[in-house]
mmCIF file of C-alpha atoms and ligand atoms in Angstrom:
data_model
loop_
_atom_site.group_PDB
_atom_site.id
_atom_site.type_symbol
_atom_site.label_atom_id
_atom_site.label_comp_id
_atom_site.label_asym_id
_atom_site.label_seq_id
_atom_site.Cartn_x
_atom_site.Cartn_y
_atom_site.Cartn_z
ATOM 1 C CA MET A 1 16.561 15.984 20.274
ATOM 2 C CA LYS A 2 19.474 17.027 18.167
ATOM 3 C CA THR A 3 21.768 14.588 16.475
ATOM 4 C CA VAL A 4 25.112 16.033 15.614
ATOM 5 C CA HIS A 5 27.045 14.680 12.690
ATOM 6 C CA ASN A 6 30.670 14.917 11.959
ATOM 7 C CA HIS A 7 31.073 14.310 8.283
ATOM 8 C CA ASN A 8 34.336 12.893 7.229
ATOM 9 C CA SER A 9 33.264 10.565 4.495
ATOM 10 C CA SER A 10 34.384 11.181 0.964
ATOM 11 C CA GLY A 11 32.403 11.564 -2.211
ATOM 12 C CA GLN A 12 31.551 15.148 -1.615
ATOM 13 C CA LYS A 13 30.400 16.742 -4.811
ATOM 14 C CA TYR A 14 28.812 20.037 -4.043
ATOM 15 C CA GLY A 15 31.594 21.673 -2.115
ATOM 16 C CA THR A 16 31.164 22.876 1.415
ATOM 17 C CA GLY A 17 27.885 24.158 2.730
ATOM 18 C CA GLN A 18 27.715 27.896 2.944
ATOM 19 C CA LYS A 19 29.193 29.344 6.070
ATOM 20 C CA ILE A 20 27.597 32.348 7.681
ATOM 21 C CA LEU A 21 29.374 34.276 10.399
ATOM 22 C CA VAL A 22 27.041 36.098 12.761
ATOM 23 C CA VAL A 23 28.735 38.934 14.625
ATOM 24 C CA GLU A 24 26.375 39.937 17.377
ATOM 25 C CA ASP A 25 26.972 40.538 21.085
ATOM 26 C CA GLU A 26 23.354 40.081 22.138
ATOM 27 C CA GLU A 27 23.104 36.362 22.692
ATOM 28 C CA ASP A 28 19.339 36.114 22.263
ATOM 29 C CA ILE A 29 19.497 37.739 18.863
ATOM 30 C CA ALA A 30 22.530 35.700 17.827
ATOM 31 C CA ASP A 31 20.722 32.500 18.836
ATOM 32 C CA LEU A 32 17.605 33.504 16.952
ATOM 33 C CA ILE A 33 19.585 34.204 13.795
ATOM 34 C CA GLN A 34 21.496 30.945 14.189
ATOM 35 C CA PHE A 35 18.271 28.981 14.566
ATOM 36 C CA HIS A 36 16.860 30.346 11.337
ATOM 37 C CA LEU A 37 20.111 29.982 9.413
ATOM 38 C CA GLU A 38 20.491 26.337 10.402
ATOM 39 C CA GLU A 39 16.880 25.657 9.623
ATOM 40 C CA ASP A 40 17.620 26.938 6.141
ATOM 41 C CA GLY A 41 20.592 24.618 5.905
ATOM 42 C CA PHE A 42 23.396 27.073 6.427
ATOM 43 C CA ARG A 43 26.406 26.493 8.625
ATOM 44 C CA CYS A 44 26.519 29.172 11.236
ATOM 45 C CA SER A 45 29.161 30.410 13.602
ATOM 46 C CA ILE A 46 28.658 33.169 16.116
ATOM 47 C CA SER A 47 31.047 35.737 17.426
ATOM 48 C CA HIS A 48 30.099 38.119 20.217
ATOM 49 C CA ASN A 49 33.046 40.420 19.743
ATOM 50 C CA GLY A 50 34.405 42.431 16.813
ATOM 51 C CA LEU A 51 38.045 41.476 17.306
ATOM 52 C CA ASP A 52 37.245 37.808 17.736
ATOM 53 C CA ALA A 53 35.114 37.989 14.588
ATOM 54 C CA TRP A 54 38.006 39.513 12.639
ATOM 55 C CA ASN A 55 40.300 36.690 13.757
ATOM 56 C CA ARG A 56 37.732 34.149 12.658
ATOM 57 C CA VAL A 57 37.425 35.698 9.228
ATOM 58 C CA GLU A 58 41.198 35.581 8.823
ATOM 59 C CA LYS A 59 41.263 31.934 9.832
ATOM 60 C CA ASN A 60 38.258 30.647 7.942
ATOM 61 C CA ILE A 61 36.634 32.908 5.359
ATOM 62 C CA PRO A 62 32.852 32.798 5.605
ATOM 63 C CA ASP A 63 30.508 33.042 2.622
ATOM 64 C CA LEU A 64 28.523 35.836 4.217
ATOM 65 C CA ILE A 65 28.609 37.931 7.379
ATOM 66 C CA ILE A 66 25.657 39.214 9.383
ATOM 67 C CA LEU A 67 26.996 42.129 11.370
ATOM 68 C CA ASP A 68 25.783 44.122 14.334
ATOM 69 C CA ILE A 69 27.162 47.660 14.633
ATOM 70 C CA MET A 70 27.474 48.199 18.387
ATOM 71 C CA LEU A 71 30.035 45.596 19.386
ATOM 72 C CA PRO A 72 32.761 45.172 21.958
ATOM 73 C CA GLY A 73 36.306 44.777 20.655
ATOM 74 C CA MET A 74 35.930 46.445 17.276
ATOM 75 C CA ASN A 75 32.781 48.250 16.237
ATOM 76 C CA GLY A 76 30.805 47.078 13.241
ATOM 77 C CA PHE A 77 31.823 49.988 11.025
ATOM 78 C CA ASP A 78 35.547 49.318 11.494
ATOM 79 C CA PHE A 79 34.998 45.599 11.113
ATOM 80 C CA CYS A 80 33.080 46.146 7.890
ATOM 81 C CA LYS A 81 35.752 48.456 6.497
ATOM 82 C CA ASN A 82 38.540 46.021 7.365
ATOM 83 C CA VAL A 83 36.788 43.008 5.912
ATOM 84 C CA LYS A 84 35.889 44.778 2.689
ATOM 85 C CA LYS A 85 39.451 46.045 2.239
ATOM 86 C CA LYS A 86 40.705 42.510 2.130
ATOM 87 C CA TYR A 87 37.862 40.211 1.157
ATOM 88 C CA ASN A 88 34.902 40.105 -1.141
ATOM 89 C CA ILE A 89 32.455 38.733 1.417
ATOM 90 C CA PRO A 90 28.859 39.949 1.410
ATOM 91 C CA ILE A 91 27.979 41.739 4.640
ATOM 92 C CA ILE A 92 24.478 42.364 5.894
ATOM 93 C CA VAL A 93 24.464 44.937 8.661
ATOM 94 C CA VAL A 94 21.855 44.579 11.386
ATOM 95 C CA SER A 95 21.578 47.516 13.708
ATOM 96 C CA ALA A 96 19.296 48.790 16.449
ATOM 97 C CA ARG A 97 20.526 52.325 16.082
ATOM 98 C CA SER A 98 17.935 54.538 14.569
ATOM 99 C CA GLY A 99 18.456 57.133 11.934
ATOM 100 C CA GLU A 100 19.535 56.892 8.371
ATOM 101 C CA THR A 101 23.176 57.742 9.047
ATOM 102 C CA ASP A 102 23.980 54.201 10.193
ATOM 103 C CA ALA A 103 22.542 52.673 7.077
ATOM 104 C CA VAL A 104 24.281 55.190 4.842
ATOM 105 C CA LEU A 105 27.599 54.818 6.630
ATOM 106 C CA ALA A 106 27.396 51.011 6.595
ATOM 107 C CA LEU A 107 26.678 50.982 2.875
ATOM 108 C CA GLU A 108 29.446 53.502 2.230
ATOM 109 C CA LEU A 109 31.861 51.265 4.073
ATOM 110 C CA GLY A 110 30.975 48.465 1.709
ATOM 111 C CA ALA A 111 28.121 46.648 3.449
ATOM 112 C CA ASP A 112 25.855 44.970 0.924
ATOM 113 C CA ASP A 113 22.595 45.329 2.773
ATOM 114 C CA TYR A 114 21.170 46.837 5.922
ATOM 115 C CA VAL A 115 18.421 45.543 8.189
ATOM 116 C CA ARG A 116 17.031 47.505 11.105
ATOM 117 C CA LYS A 117 16.251 45.895 14.452
ATOM 118 C CA PRO A 118 13.788 44.604 15.371
ATOM 119 C CA PHE A 119 13.782 42.583 12.172
ATOM 120 C CA SER A 120 11.721 39.700 10.923
ATOM 121 C CA PRO A 121 13.875 36.568 10.730
ATOM 122 C CA ARG A 122 12.167 35.598 7.490
ATOM 123 C CA GLU A 123 13.098 38.902 5.943
ATOM 124 C CA LEU A 124 16.680 38.536 7.098
ATOM 125 C CA MET A 125 16.852 35.012 5.621
ATOM 126 C CA ALA A 126 15.438 36.279 2.339
ATOM 127 C CA ARG A 127 18.168 38.890 2.230
ATOM 128 C CA VAL A 128 20.837 36.335 3.041
ATOM 129 C CA ARG A 129 19.663 34.154 0.171
ATOM 130 C CA SER A 130 19.483 37.124 -2.129
ATOM 131 C CA GLN A 131 23.087 38.082 -1.388
ATOM 132 C CA LEU A 132 24.259 34.511 -1.842
ATOM 133 C CA ARG A 133 22.380 34.153 -5.113
ATOM 134 C CA LYS A 134 24.399 37.031 -6.459
ATOM 135 C CA ILE A 135 27.629 35.205 -5.804
ATOM 136 C CA SER A 136 26.554 31.624 -6.278
ATOM 137 C CA THR A 137 28.838 30.255 -8.917
ATOM 138 C CA ASP A 138 29.545 26.730 -7.870
ATOM 139 C CA PRO A 139 31.965 25.268 -10.422
ATOM 140 C CA ASP A 140 31.011 21.755 -9.368
ATOM 141 C CA LEU A 141 27.426 22.107 -10.390
ATOM 142 C CA GLN A 142 26.709 20.484 -13.688
ATOM 143 C CA HIS A 143 25.455 22.586 -16.549
ATOM 144 C CA GLY A 144 22.295 22.116 -18.480
ATOM 145 C CA ASN A 145 18.665 21.291 -18.045
ATOM 146 C CA LEU A 146 16.976 18.428 -16.255
ATOM 147 C CA THR A 147 13.332 17.593 -16.728
ATOM 148 C CA PHE A 148 11.023 15.052 -15.119
ATOM 149 C CA GLY A 149 7.284 15.359 -15.628
ATOM 150 C CA LYS A 150 6.324 18.931 -14.875
ATOM 151 C CA ILE A 151 9.588 19.728 -13.103
ATOM 152 C CA SER A 152 12.380 21.348 -15.010
ATOM 153 C CA VAL A 153 15.623 22.622 -13.605
ATOM 154 C CA ASP A 154 18.098 24.945 -15.261
ATOM 155 C CA THR A 155 21.402 24.238 -13.584
ATOM 156 C CA ASP A 156 23.112 27.212 -15.193
ATOM 157 C CA GLY A 157 20.501 29.717 -14.145
ATOM 158 C CA HIS A 158 19.833 27.995 -10.817
ATOM 159 C CA THR A 159 16.131 28.096 -11.501
ATOM 160 C CA ALA A 160 13.427 25.493 -11.204
ATOM 161 C CA LYS A 161 10.014 25.488 -12.836
ATOM 162 C CA ILE A 162 6.832 23.543 -12.332
ATOM 163 C CA ASP A 163 4.684 23.462 -15.458
ATOM 164 C CA GLY A 164 6.756 26.312 -16.837
ATOM 165 C CA ILE A 165 6.225 28.498 -13.794
ATOM 166 C CA LYS A 166 9.269 29.449 -11.782
ATOM 167 C CA ILE A 167 9.347 28.357 -8.154
ATOM 168 C CA GLU A 168 11.430 30.059 -5.492
ATOM 169 C CA LEU A 169 13.924 27.651 -3.957
ATOM 170 C CA THR A 170 16.640 28.258 -1.439
ATOM 171 C CA LEU A 171 20.133 27.314 -2.565
ATOM 172 C CA ILE A 172 19.970 24.211 -0.374
ATOM 173 C CA GLU A 173 16.574 23.181 -1.745
ATOM 174 C CA PHE A 174 17.869 23.721 -5.243
ATOM 175 C CA ARG A 175 20.901 21.546 -4.632
ATOM 176 C CA ILE A 176 18.760 18.793 -3.167
ATOM 177 C CA LEU A 177 16.417 18.873 -6.142
ATOM 178 C CA GLN A 178 19.303 18.890 -8.590
ATOM 179 C CA LEU A 179 21.049 16.012 -6.849
ATOM 180 C CA PHE A 180 17.863 13.937 -6.919
ATOM 181 C CA MET A 181 17.105 14.753 -10.529
ATOM 182 C CA GLU A 182 20.612 13.786 -11.538
ATOM 183 C CA ASN A 183 20.164 10.489 -9.731
ATOM 184 C CA PRO A 184 16.584 9.348 -10.270
ATOM 185 C CA GLY A 185 15.636 6.173 -8.452
ATOM 186 C CA ILE A 186 18.651 6.323 -6.144
ATOM 187 C CA ALA A 187 17.915 6.353 -2.426
ATOM 188 C CA PHE A 188 19.966 8.788 -0.376
ATOM 189 C CA SER A 189 20.328 8.474 3.365
ATOM 190 C CA ARG A 190 20.151 11.620 5.484
ATOM 191 C CA ASP A 191 23.864 11.255 6.144
ATOM 192 C CA LYS A 192 24.609 11.050 2.465
ATOM 193 C CA LEU A 193 22.458 14.083 1.784
ATOM 194 C CA LEU A 194 24.212 16.044 4.518
ATOM 195 C CA ASP A 195 27.516 15.118 2.914
ATOM 196 C CA ARG A 196 26.516 15.907 -0.633
ATOM 197 C CA ILE A 197 24.499 19.035 -0.013
ATOM 198 C CA TRP A 198 26.025 20.683 3.020
ATOM 199 C CA GLY A 199 29.489 19.265 2.747
ATOM 200 C CA ARG A 200 31.803 17.376 5.036
ATOM 201 C CA ASP A 201 33.007 18.685 8.368
ATOM 202 C CA VAL A 202 29.608 20.159 8.971
ATOM 203 C CA TYR A 203 27.991 20.055 12.347
ATOM 204 C CA ILE A 204 24.334 20.051 11.543
ATOM 205 C CA SER A 205 21.285 18.139 12.663
ATOM 206 C CA ASP A 206 19.833 15.592 10.247
ATOM 207 C CA ARG A 207 16.526 17.237 10.996
ATOM 208 C CA ALA A 208 17.714 19.950 8.640
ATOM 209 C CA VAL A 209 17.409 17.363 5.863
ATOM 210 C CA ASP A 210 13.822 16.551 6.783
ATOM 211 C CA VAL A 211 12.899 20.218 7.092
ATOM 212 C CA ASN A 212 14.326 20.997 3.675
ATOM 213 C CA ILE A 213 12.737 17.959 2.037
ATOM 214 C CA LYS A 214 9.379 18.902 3.515
ATOM 215 C CA ARG A 215 9.653 22.436 2.177
ATOM 216 C CA LEU A 216 10.865 21.241 -1.185
ATOM 217 C CA ARG A 217 7.889 18.880 -1.435
ATOM 218 C CA GLU A 218 5.505 21.726 -0.719
ATOM 219 C CA LYS A 219 7.109 23.766 -3.453
ATOM 220 C CA LEU A 220 6.936 20.900 -5.956
ATOM 221 C CA GLY A 221 3.145 20.959 -5.738
ATOM 222 C CA PRO A 222 1.669 18.471 -8.219
ATOM 223 C CA GLU A 223 5.017 16.685 -8.526
ATOM 224 C CA LYS A 224 5.695 16.336 -4.810
ATOM 225 C CA GLU A 225 4.984 12.589 -4.921
ATOM 226 C CA ARG A 226 8.217 12.128 -6.796
ATOM 227 C CA LEU A 227 10.178 12.903 -3.649
ATOM 228 C CA GLU A 228 9.617 9.638 -1.879
ATOM 229 C CA THR A 229 10.454 8.615 1.643
ATOM 230 C CA VAL A 230 12.371 5.360 1.701
ATOM 231 C CA ARG A 231 11.566 3.857 5.037
ATOM 232 C CA GLY A 232 14.596 3.239 7.210
ATOM 233 C CA ILE A 233 16.910 4.859 4.661
ATOM 234 C CA GLY A 234 16.035 8.359 3.598
ATOM 235 C CA TYR A 235 14.696 9.748 0.373
ATOM 236 C CA ARG A 236 14.719 9.155 -3.342
ATOM 237 C CA PHE A 237 13.427 10.851 -6.459
ATOM 238 C CA ARG A 238 11.127 8.904 -8.733
ATOM 239 C CA GLY A 239 12.087 9.255 -12.377
ATOM 240 C CA ASP A 240 9.768 8.894 -15.338
ATOM 241 C CA ASN A 241 9.981 5.159 -15.862
ATOM 242 C CA GLU A 242 9.456 4.034 -12.315
ATOM 243 C CA SER A 243 6.379 3.602 -10.243
HETATM 244 CA CA1 LIG B 301 25.184 45.124 19.862
#
């Protein structure tokens, strides 16, 4: 079951969640990409047509575009060229066409990365995160270091370490961890987390919160107990002086 939230409450701190536009006319593939993006906490919109996609970009600039080449309306090469002329949005081209020329042409037209179909969704997500890491400069994020037990977070470098060893977090996982570490002992409801991490006006299932918390716990290893479930409410982070 999917619960859909419309977030209009205030108190947003982390800016809007990152918006990914998927331009893909094959619905199965678009759905697959959307599923994985939302699971990773991104906001996703899909366009099946190059012209429609261009209009969407003009109306609401996405943080990243995943782009198919063979499209009705406007082909992916023209779309890529037009977007890059006007905007600095990372574009990952996904194409079924074989041969190196597509990849070379896409990159020459300004695409930031190229993935050949059939692709592994995990690989595509890794590339999405990698592109977003390059541009992630959220002015709202506080600066400095936060440490609890074996966990330390560098909010400038967007890195987290357990026992001095760097752990790989998605941007969403990082934001969740940072928010908790800045507010030890405070319980956050799923709604509140959706607001603070993904941003208001987001249509996303609160299951995304649980999925991200679960993954974050796994990555916290020996310190995972600090991320506590607060029955009937949500989650909280246990600081050093609490039990
Ligand atoms: Ca296509």
